[in-house]
Structure formats: C-alpha cells, structure tokens
C-alpha cells in the first residue's frame, strides 16, 4: 500500500477525501478536522493517526473558546456528546457536536 501513496513534496488531493481538501483545523483535544470541496468533513485523532469519522457537512465554524462542527442531525460521532441546535437549513435541522 505504501507504493500507492503520493511521493511529491506537495499534492492537492487526499486519498481519504473524494475532492480537494480545502480546510484543516486542529483542536485543543488533538483532533485534526479536514474538509473537502464537496462538503465532507473527516475527524482524525492526531496522537494515534486514527481515522475517526466522515460526515457530510452543511456548515461548520470555530468559536474562540471551543470548536464546534455542524452536521445533519441523522449523523453522529461515535462516543461524542451531541447537542441539538435550533438552526434550520434547507437540508434539515443541524446538530452541533462538541469535540473538545
């Protein structure tokens, strides 16, 4: 499998994302969150390089004191505590998942 990894100094496409990675965020709790142009986000645990979860994203944002990610209400992160919000979008209600 190592032979199939890119060998250039820089590359624009992640083999774990379906489209170009456009956003990266590192949290205080050692998660790396990557987002791609097709609207998907992926959660990575930095210390173990463990892939945690992929979600289709409606929107996401970062606050000064804590990082939150918004996803469709039907999707959950295993082991994470979800807090339902009152935000409505064309895709349905959002659920904000605290990842700190």
Coordinates of N, CA and C in Angstrom, one line a residue:
X1 N 0.8 -1.2 0.0 CA 0.0 0.0 0.0 C 0.8 1.3 0.0
X2 N 2.0 1.2 0.5 CA 2.9 2.4 0.6 C 3.3 2.9 -0.8
X3 N 3.4 2.0 -1.8 CA 3.8 2.4 -3.1 C 2.7 3.2 -3.8
X4 N 1.5 3.1 -3.3 CA 0.4 3.9 -3.9 C 0.3 5.3 -3.3
X5 N 1.0 5.6 -2.3 CA 1.0 7.0 -1.7 C 1.7 8.0 -2.6
X6 N 1.3 9.2 -2.6 CA 2.0 10.2 -3.5 C 3.4 10.5 -2.9
X7 N 4.3 10.7 -3.9 CA 5.7 10.9 -3.5 C 6.2 12.3 -3.7
X8 N 5.3 13.2 -4.2 CA 5.7 14.6 -4.4 C 5.8 15.3 -3.1
X9 N 6.5 16.5 -3.1 CA 6.6 17.3 -1.9 C 5.2 17.9 -1.6
X10 N 4.4 18.3 -2.6 CA 3.1 18.8 -2.4 C 2.1 18.1 -3.3
X11 N 0.9 17.9 -2.8 CA -0.1 17.4 -3.7 C -1.5 17.9 -3.1
X12 N -2.4 18.0 -4.0 CA -3.7 18.7 -3.7 C -4.8 17.7 -3.3
X13 N -4.7 16.5 -3.6 CA -5.8 15.6 -3.4 C -5.5 14.5 -2.3
X14 N -6.3 14.4 -1.4 CA -6.2 13.4 -0.3 C -6.9 12.1 -0.8
X15 N -6.2 11.0 -0.5 CA -6.8 9.7 -0.9 C -8.0 9.4 0.0
X16 N -8.1 10.0 1.2 CA -9.2 9.8 2.0 C -10.4 10.7 1.7
X17 N -10.2 11.8 1.0 CA -11.3 12.6 0.6 C -11.7 12.4 -0.8
X18 N -12.9 12.6 -1.2 CA -13.3 12.5 -2.6 C -13.0 13.7 -3.5
X19 N -12.7 14.8 -2.8 CA -12.4 16.0 -3.6 C -11.2 16.7 -2.9
X20 N -10.8 17.9 -3.4 CA -9.7 18.6 -2.9 C -9.9 19.1 -1.5
X21 N -8.9 18.9 -0.6 CA -9.0 19.3 0.8 C -8.9 20.8 0.8
X22 N -9.9 21.5 1.4 CA -9.9 23.0 1.4 C -9.7 23.6 2.8
X23 N -10.0 22.8 3.8 CA -9.9 23.3 5.2 C -9.2 22.3 6.1
X24 N -8.4 22.7 7.1 CA -7.8 21.9 8.1 C -8.0 22.7 9.4
X25 N -8.3 22.0 10.5 CA -8.5 22.6 11.8 C -7.9 21.6 12.8
X26 N -7.1 22.1 13.7 CA -6.6 21.3 14.8 C -7.2 21.8 16.1
X27 N -7.8 20.9 16.9 CA -8.4 21.3 18.1 C -7.5 21.1 19.3
X28 N -7.9 21.7 20.5 CA -7.1 21.6 21.7 C -7.1 20.1 22.2
X29 N -8.0 19.3 21.8 CA -8.0 17.9 22.2 C -7.4 16.9 21.2
X30 N -6.5 17.4 20.4 CA -5.7 16.6 19.5 C -6.5 15.9 18.4
X31 N -7.5 16.6 17.9 CA -8.2 16.2 16.7 C -7.8 17.0 15.5
X32 N -7.6 16.4 14.4 CA -7.4 17.1 13.1 C -8.7 16.9 12.4
X33 N -9.3 18.0 11.9 CA -10.6 18.0 11.2 C -10.2 18.5 9.8
X34 N -10.5 17.7 8.8 CA -10.3 18.2 7.4 C -11.6 18.3 6.7
X35 N -11.7 19.3 5.8 CA -12.9 19.5 5.0 C -12.5 19.5 3.5
X36 N -13.4 19.0 2.7 CA -13.1 19.0 1.3 C -14.1 19.8 0.5
X37 N -13.8 20.1 -0.8 CA -14.6 21.0 -1.6 C -16.0 20.4 -1.8
X38 N -16.2 19.1 -1.7 CA -17.5 18.5 -1.8 C -18.4 18.6 -0.6
X39 N -17.9 19.3 0.5 CA -18.7 19.5 1.7 C -18.6 18.4 2.7
X40 N -17.6 17.5 2.6 CA -17.5 16.4 3.6 C -16.4 16.8 4.6
X41 N -16.6 16.5 5.9 CA -15.5 16.7 6.9 C -15.1 15.3 7.4
X42 N -13.9 15.2 7.8 CA -13.3 14.0 8.4 C -12.6 14.3 9.7
X43 N -12.8 13.5 10.7 CA -12.2 13.7 12.0 C -11.1 12.7 12.2
X44 N -9.9 13.2 12.6 CA -8.7 12.3 12.8 C -8.2 12.5 14.2
X45 N -7.8 11.5 14.9 CA -7.2 11.6 16.2 C -5.7 11.7 16.0
X46 N -5.1 12.8 16.3 CA -3.7 13.1 15.9 C -2.7 12.2 16.6
X47 N -2.9 11.9 17.9 CA -1.9 11.1 18.6 C -1.8 9.7 18.1
X48 N -2.9 9.1 17.6 CA -2.8 7.7 17.1 C -2.9 7.6 15.6
X49 N -3.1 8.8 14.9 CA -3.3 8.8 13.4 C -4.5 7.9 13.1
X50 N -5.5 7.9 13.9 CA -6.7 7.1 13.8 C -7.7 7.9 13.1
X51 N -8.3 7.3 12.0 CA -9.4 7.9 11.3 C -10.6 7.7 12.2
X52 N -11.4 8.8 12.5 CA -12.5 8.7 13.4 C -13.8 8.6 12.7
X53 N -14.1 9.6 11.8 CA -15.5 9.6 11.2 C -15.5 10.6 10.1
X54 N -16.3 10.2 9.0 CA -16.6 11.1 8.0 C -18.0 11.6 8.1
X55 N -18.3 12.8 7.8 CA -19.7 13.3 7.8 C -19.9 14.3 6.6
X56 N -21.1 14.2 6.1 CA -21.5 15.2 5.1 C -21.8 16.5 5.9
X57 N -21.2 17.6 5.5 CA -21.3 18.8 6.3 C -22.2 19.8 5.7
X58 N -23.1 20.4 6.4 CA -23.9 21.5 6.0 C -23.2 22.8 6.2
X59 N -22.6 23.0 7.4 CA -21.8 24.2 7.7 C -20.9 23.9 8.9
X60 N -19.9 24.6 9.1 CA -19.0 24.4 10.2 C -18.4 25.8 10.6
X61 N -18.1 25.9 11.9 CA -17.4 27.1 12.4 C -16.6 26.9 13.6
X62 N -15.8 27.8 13.9 CA -15.0 27.7 15.1 C -15.2 28.9 16.0
X63 N -15.5 28.7 17.3 CA -15.6 29.8 18.2 C -14.3 30.0 19.0
X64 N -14.1 31.1 19.6 CA -12.8 31.4 20.3 C -12.5 30.4 21.4
X65 N -13.5 30.0 22.2 CA -13.3 29.2 23.4 C -13.5 27.7 23.1
X66 N -14.2 27.3 22.0 CA -14.4 25.9 21.7 C -14.6 25.7 20.2
X67 N -14.3 24.5 19.8 CA -14.5 24.2 18.4 C -15.8 23.4 18.3
X68 N -16.7 23.7 17.3 CA -17.9 23.0 17.1 C -18.0 22.6 15.6
X69 N -18.6 21.5 15.3 CA -18.8 21.1 14.0 C -20.3 20.9 13.8
X70 N -20.9 21.4 12.7 CA -22.3 21.2 12.4 C -22.5 20.1 11.4
X71 N -23.4 19.2 11.6 CA -23.6 18.1 10.6 C -25.1 17.9 10.6
X72 N -25.6 17.1 9.7 CA -27.0 16.8 9.6 C -27.4 16.0 10.9
X73 N -28.6 16.1 11.4 CA -29.0 15.6 12.7 C -29.0 14.0 12.7
X74 N -29.1 13.4 11.5 CA -29.1 11.9 11.5 C -27.7 11.3 11.7
X75 N -26.7 12.1 11.6 CA -25.3 11.6 11.7 C -24.8 11.9 13.0
X76 N -24.0 10.9 13.6 CA -23.5 11.0 14.9 C -22.0 10.7 14.9
X77 N -21.2 11.2 15.8 CA -19.8 10.7 16.0 C -19.9 9.8 17.2
X78 N -19.4 8.6 16.9 CA -19.4 7.6 18.0 C -18.6 8.1 19.2
X79 N -19.2 8.0 20.4 CA -18.6 8.4 21.6 C -18.6 9.8 21.9
X80 N -19.1 10.7 21.0 CA -19.1 12.1 21.2 C -20.5 12.5 21.7
X81 N -20.5 13.5 22.5 CA -21.8 14.0 23.1 C -22.4 15.0 22.1
X82 N -23.6 14.8 21.6 CA -24.2 15.7 20.7 C -25.1 16.7 21.4
X83 N -25.2 17.9 20.9 CA -26.1 18.9 21.4 C -26.9 19.4 20.3
X84 N -28.2 19.2 20.3 CA -29.0 19.6 19.2 C -29.2 21.1 19.2
X85 N -29.1 21.7 18.1 CA -29.3 23.1 17.9 C -30.7 23.4 17.3
X86 N -31.1 24.7 17.3 CA -32.3 25.1 16.7 C -32.1 25.6 15.3
X87 N -31.0 25.5 14.7 CA -30.7 26.0 13.4 C -31.4 25.2 12.4
X88 N -32.1 25.8 11.4 CA -32.8 25.1 10.3 C -32.1 25.5 9.0
X89 N -31.9 24.6 8.2 CA -31.3 24.8 6.8 C -32.2 24.1 5.8
X90 N -31.9 24.3 4.6 CA -32.7 23.6 3.5 C -32.5 22.1 3.6
X91 N -31.4 21.7 4.2 CA -31.1 20.2 4.4 C -31.7 19.7 5.7
X92 N -32.4 20.5 6.5 CA -33.0 20.0 7.7 C -32.2 20.6 8.9
X93 N -32.6 20.2 10.1 CA -32.0 20.7 11.3 C -30.5 20.3 11.5
X94 N -29.8 21.2 12.1 CA -28.4 20.9 12.3 C -28.2 20.4 13.7
X95 N -27.2 19.5 13.9 CA -26.8 19.1 15.3 C -25.4 19.5 15.5
X96 N -25.1 20.2 16.5 CA -23.8 20.7 16.8 C -23.1 19.7 17.8
X97 N -21.9 19.2 17.4 CA -21.2 18.2 18.2 C -20.0 18.8 18.8
X98 N -19.9 18.8 20.1 CA -18.8 19.4 20.8 C -17.7 18.4 20.8
X99 N -16.5 18.8 20.2 CA -15.4 17.8 20.1 C -14.3 18.1 21.0
X100 N -14.5 19.0 21.9 CA -13.4 19.3 22.9 C -13.4 18.3 24.0

